[in-house]
Amino acid sequence: MDYIKIATATTELCFDAEKGYLEKVVYGGREIPMHSKLWSVDTNQGALTIEKMSRFYVQSYDGVRKLFWENDAAKVCVTLRVRDEKIRWNIVAELFDGSTVGAVQFPILEGLKFQNDNYLLLTWQNGHLLKNPIEDFLAKGEEVQSWVGRGTYAFESEYPAGLSFQYTTFYSPSEYGYYFCTEDGEAYIKTYRYEYNHEKDAMNYILINYPENMGKAVSYYMPYDFVTQLFEGDWQTATNIYREWAVAQKWCAKRLTEKKLPETVTKTDLWRINHHNFDLGTRTQEYFDTSVMLRDALDCNLALHWYGWNMRGFHGEDYPDYISDEKKAEGWPAKLKEWNEKFTAEGISKIPFTNARLWEYTSKTFKSCNVAASAIKNENGEIPEEYWGDRVDLRPVCPATGMWQNKVVDYCREYIADCAFDGVYLDQIASYNATLCFDETHPHPLGGGNWWNNSYHTMINNVRALLGDDKILTTESCCETYMDVLDLFLVLDTNMQHTAFNSLVMKELAVSVPLFSMIYGEHALSYGSVCKVEVRLDRFEYNMVRNVLWGILPCIEGFTMEQLKSGTEYVKIVKRAVDFYKAHKDVILYGRLSEVPEYTCETFEMDWQGVCDGKAKGEKFSYISTLPTINAVIWNKPDGKKVLFAYNYSDSEQTMEMGGKTYTVAAKSFAEFAL
C-alpha cells in the first residue's frame, strides 16, 4: 500500500494514498495499525464521510500535509503540521449543495489498544485514572450517570465543564502512550468521546466539534488545533506536556501572588461544608455553636460553606427563589443578617450555596417570570429535562440571556450583599457540562461557539462588580477556563469511594489524581471534598490527609453537635491536617504540587464500602485496596526549591525509600524533607 506520511523525530503517521484513511502509526520501531476514517460531518441531508467523497488528493510542503476530499456537494480539508514532537490537526468543511453543517466529528481515531495493563486519564473534575478501561469499563456497556457524562459502551462529556481540562492520555507503562489535546484558549464548546470498538475489542477516541449557527451555516472552520503526541511515561508525563501550554493561556495571566485575593481566602485554615448534613444549616443555633467549638478546638480560622441558610428543608427546592414568601413574612432575611453578624464577630467567614444554572420548573416564578423564554432549548425547541432527584424538576437557563444574568446579580444583591455574607458560591458553573442552545431569540450563535464560557465570565464579572474584590466568589469543580474570575473551586470528587459513582470507582477501577493542583498550583486554589464523620475513621483520615497533601485547602463535612462531642478521634485528625496547613500555608497557597513520586514503604489494606449510584443504585458494594503506609508528594515552593511532604498512617514509626535515600516519618504524623 502507498502511504502519505507526516513525521516527527519519533512518530510517523501513515495515511492511505488512495482514500486518506489513517492506516497506521509508527513509533519507537512499533507499527500500530489504525484504519481510522478520520472525520464525519453531519448535515441536514445525512452524514458526510470519506466513503462518500469521489476525489482525494494531497498538498505537501515542509512539515505540513493538506489532505483534500471532494465531491459535487462538498469539500473537506484536513491540515497536519509538525511542531517539535507534536502533530497539530485542523479541519475545514464546505458544502455546495444547499445543505447545512451540524456537528463535525474530527478527529476519529479508531482501534486504540495495548497488549499489557493500560490506563485512561479522564479529566472529569479534578481527574480520574481508569485501569484497563476497555475491558473493565467501556466493554461492560453500563449507563453513565448524567452528572458524570453520557454513554453506553461509551463515555462522553463536554468542555468547558464537565471536563475541566482539554487533554487526556491513554497509555501502557510498559509500552507507550497517546497524548491527545485541543489547544483552545477561547473555550469553544466541544465533546470528547471514548467508545468501545466491538469489532477490534479496542477504544475509539472522537472529538466532536460544534459550529456556530449549527443547522444554518454552510461551512465549518475548526478555530483551534487538535494535538497528538506519542510518548513514554504515565499520566504525570502527559500532565506536564499539557501544563506547558495551559499556563500560557489567558486564564493564567496572573499568578496567585499577583492577584488580589480576598483576605478571607488566605486567612481561612479550615472550610466547613454541610452538603450531606443539609438540615444542620437550618438549625442555626447548633450551626453557630458547633462552628465556635470547632474553631476553638482546632485553634483555626474557620469559614462556612453554608447549605440550608435559606431555611428550606431540601437541596434544590424552588431555585432561585431561595427564601420563601412565608420566611420573608417571618422576617428571616433580617434574622439571617443578625446571624451573619454574630459569625463575623466570632471571626468566622461564611458563604451561602446558590445555583447559577438551574430554575425549578414547578415554581410559581417559572411561569410568572416567563423563564421558558430564557431557558436552554434543544434542536427541537424543547427545554431539556435533567434528573436531580424525585423531589425537584430543575431546568437549565441559558447564561447568555439578560434575564438570567440579571436574576443572578439580583439575588446576590438581596441575599449576599444585604444579608452580610462574605461571598457567594455559584454552583455548577465549573462542573456541569456546557450545553448547546438553539433558541434564535437568545443573544448567542445557534449551537456551538465560545458563548457559554463568555456568558459565564460576564455573569461572574457582574457579580464581582456588585460585591467587590473583598468578597469570595467560588463554584463547583475546577474547570480551568474560569480561573481568571473566581477565587476558589470546590473539588468534591477526590473522596467518592463511598458512592462508587457510575461504577467507575467500583473495585477501584478509577482512582483520583490531583490534576488541578499539578497544572495550576501557582495560579488557582481549590477546597472541599467529602470528609464525613459518618465514614470509618481510617477512611476519614486517609481522605483528609491526602486532600491536604494534594493542595486542597482543608475542609470537613458536617459535624452535628452529637458528632462533635462523640467524634474526638475525628477532630484529632482534622487538627493534624489543619496544623500542617497552617505551618506550610505559604507553600500550599503559592507553590505547586509538582509530582506524586515513586517510592517504597510498607503497605496496608483499606476496605471501601458504600452504595452504588447510576444503574445499580442502592446496591451495596465492598472492595479492598492496598495503599502505602506513607503518603508522600513533592512540591515546588514559591522560592523554586523542592520539598517532600509525607504523612504516616501507621501507629508506629515508618520509613520510605526514594531516590536511594531513606526518610523516616513518626507515627500518625506529617513530615517535611528538603530535596
XYZ file of C-alpha atoms in Angstrom:
675
model
C 0.000 0.000 0.000
C 1.227 3.508 -0.808
C 1.243 5.948 2.106
C 1.173 9.662 2.647
C 3.371 10.272 5.657
C 3.975 13.017 8.170
C 6.570 12.524 10.885
C 8.246 13.961 13.944
C 11.629 12.748 15.184
C 9.949 9.743 16.861
C 6.483 9.324 15.339
C 5.171 8.745 11.820
C 1.538 8.881 10.697
C 0.744 6.882 7.577
C -2.362 7.666 5.503
C -3.774 5.570 2.673
C -2.698 7.388 -0.528
C -5.859 6.330 -2.367
C -8.619 7.241 0.131
C -6.940 9.078 3.010
C -7.681 6.735 5.923
C -5.157 6.844 8.772
C -3.847 3.301 8.332
C -1.077 3.087 10.913
C 1.234 4.894 13.292
C 4.924 4.055 13.635
C 6.525 4.845 16.996
C 9.728 3.537 18.528
C 10.051 0.783 15.957
C 6.446 -0.359 16.511
C 3.846 -0.407 13.765
C 0.454 0.387 15.285
C -2.468 -0.472 12.938
C -5.357 2.024 12.936
C -7.545 2.220 9.782
C -9.336 5.294 11.108
C -11.853 7.166 8.996
C -10.651 10.476 10.469
C -13.793 12.601 10.140
C -17.560 12.726 9.740
C -19.602 15.858 9.012
C -23.267 15.893 9.993
C -25.511 17.739 7.535
C -29.262 18.147 7.246
C -29.106 15.637 4.386
C -27.134 12.975 6.247
C -23.539 12.434 7.309
C -20.598 13.069 5.016
C -17.728 10.582 5.356
C -14.633 9.590 3.385
C -16.623 6.806 1.691
C -18.969 9.376 0.100
C -16.189 11.510 -1.392
C -15.207 10.844 -5.009
C -11.794 12.513 -5.109
C -8.826 12.554 -2.736
C -5.550 14.439 -3.181
C -2.698 15.879 -1.129
C -0.607 19.024 -0.969
C 2.724 18.704 0.841
C 5.438 21.068 1.960
C 7.956 21.109 4.808
C 6.297 19.842 7.958
C 2.765 20.234 6.519
C 0.319 17.901 4.796
C -3.032 19.064 3.449
C -5.439 16.211 2.741
C -8.411 17.062 0.482
C -11.622 15.126 -0.140
C -14.157 16.395 -2.690
C -17.392 15.504 -4.398
C -20.047 17.560 -6.164
C -21.624 18.555 -2.857
C -18.712 19.221 -0.511
C -15.035 19.741 0.101
C -13.172 18.747 3.260
C -9.566 19.672 4.053
C -7.531 18.268 6.941
C -4.265 20.061 7.677
C -1.477 18.410 9.673
C 1.539 20.392 10.878
C 4.606 19.256 12.815
C 5.974 21.286 15.701
C 8.654 19.537 17.759
C 7.131 16.189 18.809
C 3.555 17.412 18.416
C 1.420 16.940 15.334
C -1.311 19.564 15.007
C -4.575 18.753 13.246
C -7.240 21.035 11.793
C -10.295 20.647 9.571
C -12.302 22.812 7.171
C -15.603 21.579 5.692
C -17.503 23.395 2.920
C -20.905 22.432 1.463
C -22.010 23.444 -2.043
C -25.420 21.805 -2.494
C -27.538 23.978 -0.196
C -27.249 21.648 2.789
C -26.073 22.932 6.192
C -23.453 21.852 8.708
C -24.158 20.197 12.040
C -21.684 18.526 14.392
C -18.238 17.731 12.978
C -16.529 14.627 14.336
C -12.805 15.193 13.955
C -10.523 13.502 14.563
C -11.907 9.985 14.741
C -9.101 7.697 15.932
C -10.146 4.044 15.908
C -8.858 0.807 17.343
C -6.664 2.084 20.174
C -5.454 -0.733 22.427
C -2.447 -2.178 24.246
C -1.177 -5.668 24.958
C -0.423 -5.044 28.644
C -2.023 -3.162 31.544
C -3.134 0.255 30.393
C -4.713 3.424 31.757
C -7.054 6.160 30.567
C -6.990 9.601 32.148
C -10.458 11.116 32.484
C -10.197 14.843 33.099
C -13.629 14.930 34.711
C -13.500 17.328 37.654
C -10.106 17.010 39.394
C -9.111 13.908 37.411
C -9.549 10.124 37.478
C -7.308 7.348 36.231
C -9.044 4.223 34.893
C -7.099 0.962 34.775
C -7.762 -1.278 31.755
C -10.692 0.925 30.668
C -11.639 -1.074 27.567
C -12.198 -4.379 29.347
C -13.379 -3.116 32.727
C -15.463 -0.089 31.736
C -16.318 0.521 28.065
C -16.948 -3.114 27.104
C -19.374 -3.588 30.011
C -21.878 -1.179 28.491
C -23.039 0.310 31.766
C -25.034 3.511 31.517
C -23.081 6.580 32.570
C -24.563 8.704 35.352
C -25.812 12.007 33.894
C -23.819 14.312 36.163
C -20.601 12.500 35.166
C -21.228 12.247 31.437
C -23.210 10.141 28.984
C -22.955 6.886 27.128
C -23.487 3.139 26.981
C -20.413 1.283 25.718
C -19.013 4.806 25.755
C -18.198 7.820 27.872
C -18.566 11.372 26.669
C -18.687 14.780 28.273
C -18.205 18.401 27.340
C -15.695 21.170 27.764
C -15.858 23.730 29.280
C -17.146 21.623 32.214
C -17.984 18.792 32.987
C -14.446 18.114 31.780
C -12.062 20.504 33.499
C -9.161 20.270 31.064
C -8.665 19.792 27.318
C -6.316 16.803 27.298
C -6.267 13.120 28.003
C -3.814 10.265 27.820
C -4.252 6.577 27.050
C -1.079 4.667 27.863
C 0.599 1.457 28.922
C 3.551 1.866 31.309
C 5.419 -0.956 29.595
C 4.686 0.203 26.031
C 3.910 3.820 25.094
C 1.223 6.455 25.472
C -1.027 8.702 23.408
C -1.363 12.359 24.334
C -4.500 13.977 22.875
C -5.311 17.647 23.390
C -7.228 20.587 21.983
C -5.262 23.793 22.342
C -8.235 26.124 22.547
C -7.593 29.273 24.540
C -11.093 30.622 23.811
C -13.038 27.670 25.299
C -15.324 26.675 22.426
C -17.939 24.048 23.307
C -16.796 20.570 22.317
C -17.427 16.944 23.292
C -14.756 14.330 24.000
C -15.953 10.773 23.434
C -14.396 7.397 24.286
C -16.301 4.468 22.791
C -15.952 0.716 22.657
C -14.893 -0.672 19.283
C -16.738 -4.011 19.228
C -15.002 -5.260 16.097
C -11.461 -4.752 17.386
C -12.105 -5.031 21.140
C -10.470 -1.632 21.383
C -11.246 2.021 22.054
C -12.175 4.803 19.654
C -11.334 8.391 20.572
C -13.555 11.025 18.960
C -13.608 14.803 19.248
C -16.996 16.338 18.401
C -16.844 19.967 17.272
C -19.854 22.293 17.089
C -20.051 25.094 14.507
C -21.562 28.427 15.327
C -25.061 28.651 13.832
C -25.405 24.898 13.545
C -28.054 23.885 11.058
C -27.738 27.185 9.189
C -24.033 27.513 8.336
C -22.735 26.019 5.081
C -19.120 25.683 6.240
C -17.037 24.992 9.329
C -13.501 26.048 10.166
C -12.103 24.498 13.346
C -10.902 27.531 15.379
C -8.282 25.618 17.389
C -5.778 22.815 16.909
C -6.111 19.216 17.937
C -2.706 17.937 19.067
C -1.300 14.415 19.183
C 1.958 13.195 20.630
C 3.222 9.712 21.431
C 5.419 9.389 24.481
C 6.854 7.029 27.069
C 5.714 7.664 30.619
C 2.466 7.975 32.517
C -0.336 10.410 33.352
C 2.136 12.764 35.033
C 4.231 12.910 31.858
C 1.135 13.867 29.861
C 0.079 16.380 32.504
C 3.434 18.145 32.287
C 3.105 18.320 28.495
C -0.318 19.917 28.922
C 0.816 22.287 31.651
C 3.390 23.895 29.357
C 0.570 25.039 27.073
C -2.073 25.646 29.743
C -0.187 28.135 31.923
C 0.396 30.349 28.875
C -3.349 30.885 28.394
C -5.296 33.980 29.396
C -6.830 32.305 32.447
C -3.273 32.168 33.837
C -2.435 35.815 33.158
C -1.652 36.302 36.850
C -0.114 34.068 39.488
C -1.763 33.964 42.891
C 0.986 36.178 44.270
C -0.127 38.831 41.770
C -3.868 38.515 42.332
C -5.955 40.482 44.797
C -7.385 37.571 46.780
C -9.990 38.307 49.452
C -8.386 38.243 52.903
C -10.985 35.668 53.939
C -9.439 33.196 51.481
C -5.880 33.465 52.724
C -6.685 33.662 56.429
C -9.010 30.618 56.439
C -7.442 27.433 57.854
C -10.483 25.147 57.553
C -13.614 25.113 55.441
C -16.765 23.553 56.830
C -19.351 22.336 54.337
C -22.697 20.765 55.269
C -23.729 19.399 51.871
C -24.534 15.963 53.326
C -25.854 17.495 56.531
C -28.217 19.911 54.828
C -30.629 20.205 57.740
C -27.800 21.242 60.047
C -27.695 24.547 58.184
C -31.322 25.197 59.108
C -30.619 24.601 62.811
C -28.870 27.934 63.070
C -28.087 27.939 66.774
C -26.479 24.491 66.576
C -24.644 25.502 63.409
C -23.282 28.551 65.188
C -22.383 26.706 68.407
C -20.597 23.851 66.632
C -18.704 26.329 64.459
C -17.397 28.159 67.514
C -16.495 24.839 69.172
C -14.600 23.676 66.077
C -12.758 26.955 65.798
C -11.658 26.734 69.430
C -10.833 23.010 69.410
C -8.682 23.395 66.302
C -7.295 26.863 67.038
C -8.024 27.892 63.467
C -9.729 30.451 61.300
C -12.965 28.854 60.122
C -15.058 29.513 57.004
C -18.517 28.104 56.346
C -19.827 26.827 53.025
C -23.435 27.043 54.149
C -26.298 24.889 52.877
C -29.718 25.495 54.421
C -29.067 29.188 55.101
C -32.423 29.946 53.456
C -34.369 27.707 55.887
C -35.625 25.369 53.192
C -35.559 21.721 54.079
C -34.285 20.279 50.811
C -31.434 20.954 48.399
C -32.867 22.311 45.144
C -36.293 23.424 46.327
C -37.656 26.440 44.415
C -34.351 27.610 42.885
C -33.639 30.503 42.586
C -36.326 31.781 44.975
C -34.154 30.837 47.890
C -36.119 32.430 50.722
C -39.832 31.647 50.523
C -42.550 34.264 50.865
C -43.506 32.690 54.192
C -39.966 33.014 55.568
C -39.737 36.578 54.315
C -43.007 37.360 56.113
C -41.498 35.856 59.277
C -38.542 38.222 58.918
C -35.897 35.622 58.102
C -33.697 37.933 55.955
C -33.235 40.308 58.909
C -32.583 37.381 61.267
C -30.105 35.892 58.779
C -28.197 39.168 58.724
C -28.088 39.115 62.534
C -26.695 35.572 62.496
C -24.084 36.540 59.923
C -23.028 39.461 62.073
C -22.700 37.066 65.032
C -20.472 34.781 62.964
C -18.405 37.772 61.888
C -17.989 38.870 65.494
C -16.501 35.415 66.207
C -14.108 35.727 63.259
C -15.971 33.083 61.230
C -16.426 33.691 57.494
C -19.461 32.361 55.647
C -20.701 31.990 52.076
C -24.107 30.587 51.051
C -24.924 27.977 48.445
C -26.656 29.275 45.317
C -27.029 27.786 41.841
C -26.061 29.700 38.698
C -27.551 27.288 36.151
C -30.953 25.892 37.165
C -34.530 27.077 37.825
C -37.245 24.977 39.469
C -39.704 24.183 36.688
C -42.710 23.788 39.006
C -42.107 27.001 40.967
C -44.546 29.906 40.764
C -41.913 32.187 39.305
C -41.009 29.905 36.403
C -44.291 30.960 34.804
C -44.645 34.456 36.229
C -41.119 35.413 35.107
C -41.532 33.676 31.728
C -38.363 31.681 32.382
C -39.226 29.380 29.478
C -38.232 32.147 27.090
C -34.721 32.252 28.582
C -34.272 28.515 29.140
C -31.887 26.336 27.134
C -33.575 24.881 24.028
C -32.533 21.762 22.189
C -32.765 21.375 18.408
C -36.464 20.551 18.752
C -37.127 23.757 20.655
C -37.678 21.886 23.925
C -36.287 22.699 27.370
C -34.008 19.771 28.340
C -35.032 17.608 31.279
C -32.372 16.751 33.870
C -32.768 14.316 36.720
C -31.779 15.783 40.096
C -33.917 13.543 42.305
C -37.612 12.783 42.643
C -38.448 15.891 44.680
C -37.411 18.551 42.158
C -37.695 19.329 38.446
C -34.785 21.637 37.705
C -34.215 23.033 34.206
C -31.153 24.822 32.770
C -31.382 28.529 31.969
C -29.263 29.971 29.163
C -26.406 32.009 30.668
C -26.320 34.344 27.650
C -29.791 35.754 28.341
C -30.197 39.089 30.067
C -32.970 37.677 32.253
C -30.691 35.069 33.824
C -27.707 37.394 34.065
C -29.851 39.929 35.922
C -31.526 37.312 38.121
C -28.210 36.023 39.458
C -26.980 39.545 40.189
C -30.313 40.429 41.815
C -30.289 37.512 44.239
C -26.636 38.230 45.064
C -27.668 41.783 45.940
C -30.659 40.659 48.004
C -29.048 37.775 49.888
C -25.270 38.142 49.801
C -24.796 41.918 49.960
C -27.836 42.800 52.066
C -27.533 39.843 54.468
C -23.831 40.378 55.298
C -22.303 37.253 53.757
C -18.589 37.138 52.907
C -19.077 35.972 49.345
C -21.129 33.533 47.314
C -20.924 30.002 45.952
C -22.346 29.859 42.398
C -22.976 26.159 41.910
C -22.288 24.170 38.718
C -20.526 26.817 36.612
C -17.278 24.832 36.503
C -18.802 21.372 36.949
C -21.799 20.742 34.719
C -21.329 20.426 31.010
C -21.667 23.308 28.591
C -24.948 22.821 26.734
C -25.798 23.685 23.149
C -28.719 26.079 22.810
C -30.815 26.568 19.675
C -33.125 29.390 20.720
C -32.867 32.005 17.962
C -34.121 34.761 20.301
C -31.089 34.402 22.584
C -28.019 36.614 22.089
C -25.625 33.865 21.016
C -24.867 31.805 17.902
C -27.051 28.724 17.497
C -25.424 25.599 18.899
C -21.669 25.912 19.141
C -19.180 28.672 19.772
C -17.497 30.068 22.861
C -20.572 31.958 24.022
C -21.119 29.642 27.013
C -17.759 30.484 28.536
C -18.057 34.176 27.641
C -21.562 34.403 29.122
C -20.478 32.978 32.461
C -17.489 35.302 32.503
C -19.873 38.230 32.056
C -22.089 36.931 34.857
C -19.211 36.421 37.291
C -17.733 39.821 36.493
C -21.123 41.427 37.137
C -21.367 39.693 40.495
C -17.821 40.818 41.294
C -18.699 44.419 40.407
C -21.669 44.217 42.778
C -19.956 42.550 45.730
C -16.429 43.945 45.436
C -12.956 42.419 45.489
C -13.082 41.573 49.198
C -15.889 39.009 48.757
C -15.209 35.353 47.888
C -16.513 34.055 44.559
C -16.422 30.305 44.112
C -18.101 27.481 42.222
C -18.266 23.688 41.995
C -15.389 21.691 40.499
C -12.374 23.182 38.746
C -12.822 23.837 35.028
C -9.699 25.767 34.107
C -11.237 28.472 31.961
C -12.887 30.227 34.945
C -9.670 30.614 36.926
C -9.294 34.250 35.915
C -12.594 35.327 37.504
C -13.065 33.084 40.552
C -11.131 32.905 43.824
C -11.694 29.240 44.696
C -13.001 25.978 43.285
C -14.942 23.412 45.330
C -13.463 20.000 44.478
C -15.677 17.146 45.689
C -14.681 14.159 43.574
C -11.484 13.062 45.331
C -13.417 11.249 48.083
C -16.123 9.493 46.114
C -15.163 5.973 47.120
C -18.236 5.974 49.350
C -20.651 6.211 46.404
C -18.898 4.168 43.700
C -20.091 6.865 41.297
C -21.199 5.464 37.989
C -19.470 2.171 38.868
C -16.157 3.808 37.918
C -14.792 3.662 41.433
C -16.258 0.183 41.945
C -13.468 -2.343 42.543
C -11.011 0.553 42.429
C -11.373 0.864 38.668
C -10.915 4.633 38.941
C -8.564 6.378 41.322
C -8.376 10.115 41.886
C -5.368 12.055 40.648
C -4.577 15.697 41.535
C -4.604 17.328 38.106
C -5.762 20.787 39.172
C -3.022 21.280 41.746
C -0.336 19.845 39.464
C -1.243 22.018 36.487
C -2.368 25.216 38.173
C -0.971 25.172 41.711
C 0.657 28.607 41.382
C -2.381 30.129 39.683
C -5.543 28.889 41.416
C -6.879 27.368 44.636
C -9.280 24.569 45.496
C -11.022 23.499 48.671
C -13.538 20.868 49.618
C -14.110 17.114 49.367
C -16.422 14.938 51.326
C -14.616 14.127 54.587
C -17.574 12.813 56.559
C -17.778 11.724 60.175
C -20.260 9.082 59.018
C -17.458 7.050 57.382
C -14.982 4.890 59.260
C -12.117 6.656 60.994
C -9.403 5.142 58.775
C -11.142 6.277 55.601
C -11.720 9.744 57.051
C -8.032 10.015 57.922
C -6.869 8.767 54.509
C -9.003 11.263 52.606
C -8.400 14.224 54.915
C -4.640 13.795 54.745
C -4.470 13.131 51.005
C -6.527 16.223 50.202
C -4.206 18.495 52.153
C -1.063 16.899 50.691
C -2.553 17.485 47.249
C -3.068 21.182 47.971
C -6.833 21.108 48.512
C -7.434 23.565 51.339
C -8.589 21.716 54.486
C -12.309 21.002 54.536
C -14.690 18.865 56.575
C -18.273 17.820 56.072
C -20.916 18.442 58.703
C -20.229 17.700 62.389
C -23.504 17.911 64.244
C -23.302 18.668 67.949
C -23.613 14.964 68.747
C -20.871 14.058 66.283
C -18.625 16.803 67.558
C -18.945 15.600 71.146
C -18.527 11.897 70.352
C -16.056 12.160 67.469
C -12.936 13.229 69.329
C -10.698 10.980 67.207
C -12.054 12.608 64.050
C -11.362 16.052 65.488
C -7.757 14.994 66.253
C -7.228 14.033 62.607
C -8.642 17.358 61.440
C -6.356 19.206 63.836
C -3.287 17.408 62.471
C -4.263 18.409 58.942
C -5.079 21.992 59.902
C -1.851 22.405 61.867
C 0.149 21.087 58.909
C -1.624 23.510 56.579
C -1.052 26.454 58.918
C 2.657 25.594 59.153
C 3.038 25.331 55.350
C 0.362 27.745 54.188
C 2.753 29.781 52.068
C 3.783 26.686 50.095
C 0.257 25.343 49.600
C -1.233 28.719 48.701
C 1.513 29.944 46.385
C 3.554 26.866 45.449
C 2.650 23.884 43.271
C 2.278 20.155 43.696
C 4.850 19.009 41.151
C 4.980 15.228 41.498
C 3.420 12.163 43.053
C 6.745 10.317 43.288
C 7.606 6.637 43.146
C 8.893 5.249 46.437
C 8.737 2.091 48.509
C 7.352 1.631 52.008
C 5.120 -0.706 53.992
C 1.507 -1.037 52.853
C -1.875 -1.521 54.496
C -5.321 -2.598 53.307
C -8.376 -0.367 53.204
C -11.869 -1.847 52.958
C -14.079 0.536 50.961
C -17.788 0.054 51.434
C -20.699 2.008 50.075
C -23.836 2.144 47.964
C -23.887 2.369 44.172
C -25.147 5.233 42.069
C -26.395 5.004 38.497
C -27.730 1.761 37.049
C -27.059 -0.247 40.199
C -28.377 2.484 42.533
C -28.893 1.204 46.060
C -26.750 -1.899 45.595
C -24.157 -2.269 48.339
C -20.546 -2.892 47.457
C -17.230 -3.550 49.136
C -13.696 -3.801 47.809
C -10.218 -3.794 49.317
C -7.319 -1.707 48.079
C -3.668 -1.852 49.085
C -2.274 1.562 49.995
C 1.146 2.873 51.048
C 1.506 3.417 54.778
C 3.280 6.689 53.979
C 1.603 9.143 51.625
C 4.247 11.352 50.007
C 4.223 14.176 47.459
C 6.771 16.668 46.103
C 6.020 20.378 45.997
C 7.707 23.328 44.306
C 7.986 26.067 46.913
C 7.428 29.709 45.908
C 11.214 30.248 46.006
C 11.724 27.451 43.471
C 13.111 24.889 45.903
C 11.569 21.422 46.182
C 10.182 19.872 49.343
C 8.929 16.378 50.152
C 5.762 16.302 52.275
C 4.781 12.973 53.833
C 2.274 11.512 56.284
C 2.456 8.207 58.138
C -0.935 6.489 58.621
C 0.583 3.832 60.887
C 0.589 3.724 64.688
C 4.346 3.166 64.590
C 7.326 4.929 63.038
C 7.775 4.083 59.344
C 10.395 4.601 56.649
C 10.225 5.140 52.899
C 12.906 4.679 50.229
C 13.064 7.186 47.391
C 15.911 8.022 45.048
C 18.425 5.996 47.071
C 17.580 7.807 50.317
C 15.668 6.745 53.420
C 13.089 9.030 55.016
C 11.649 8.372 58.468
C 8.188 9.581 59.491
C 6.815 9.373 63.033
C 3.530 7.608 63.770
C 0.352 9.473 62.771
C 2.386 12.496 61.751
C 3.235 14.788 58.873
C 6.870 15.358 57.940
C 8.821 17.742 55.717
C 12.105 16.990 53.940
C 14.158 19.370 51.804
C 15.138 17.966 48.409
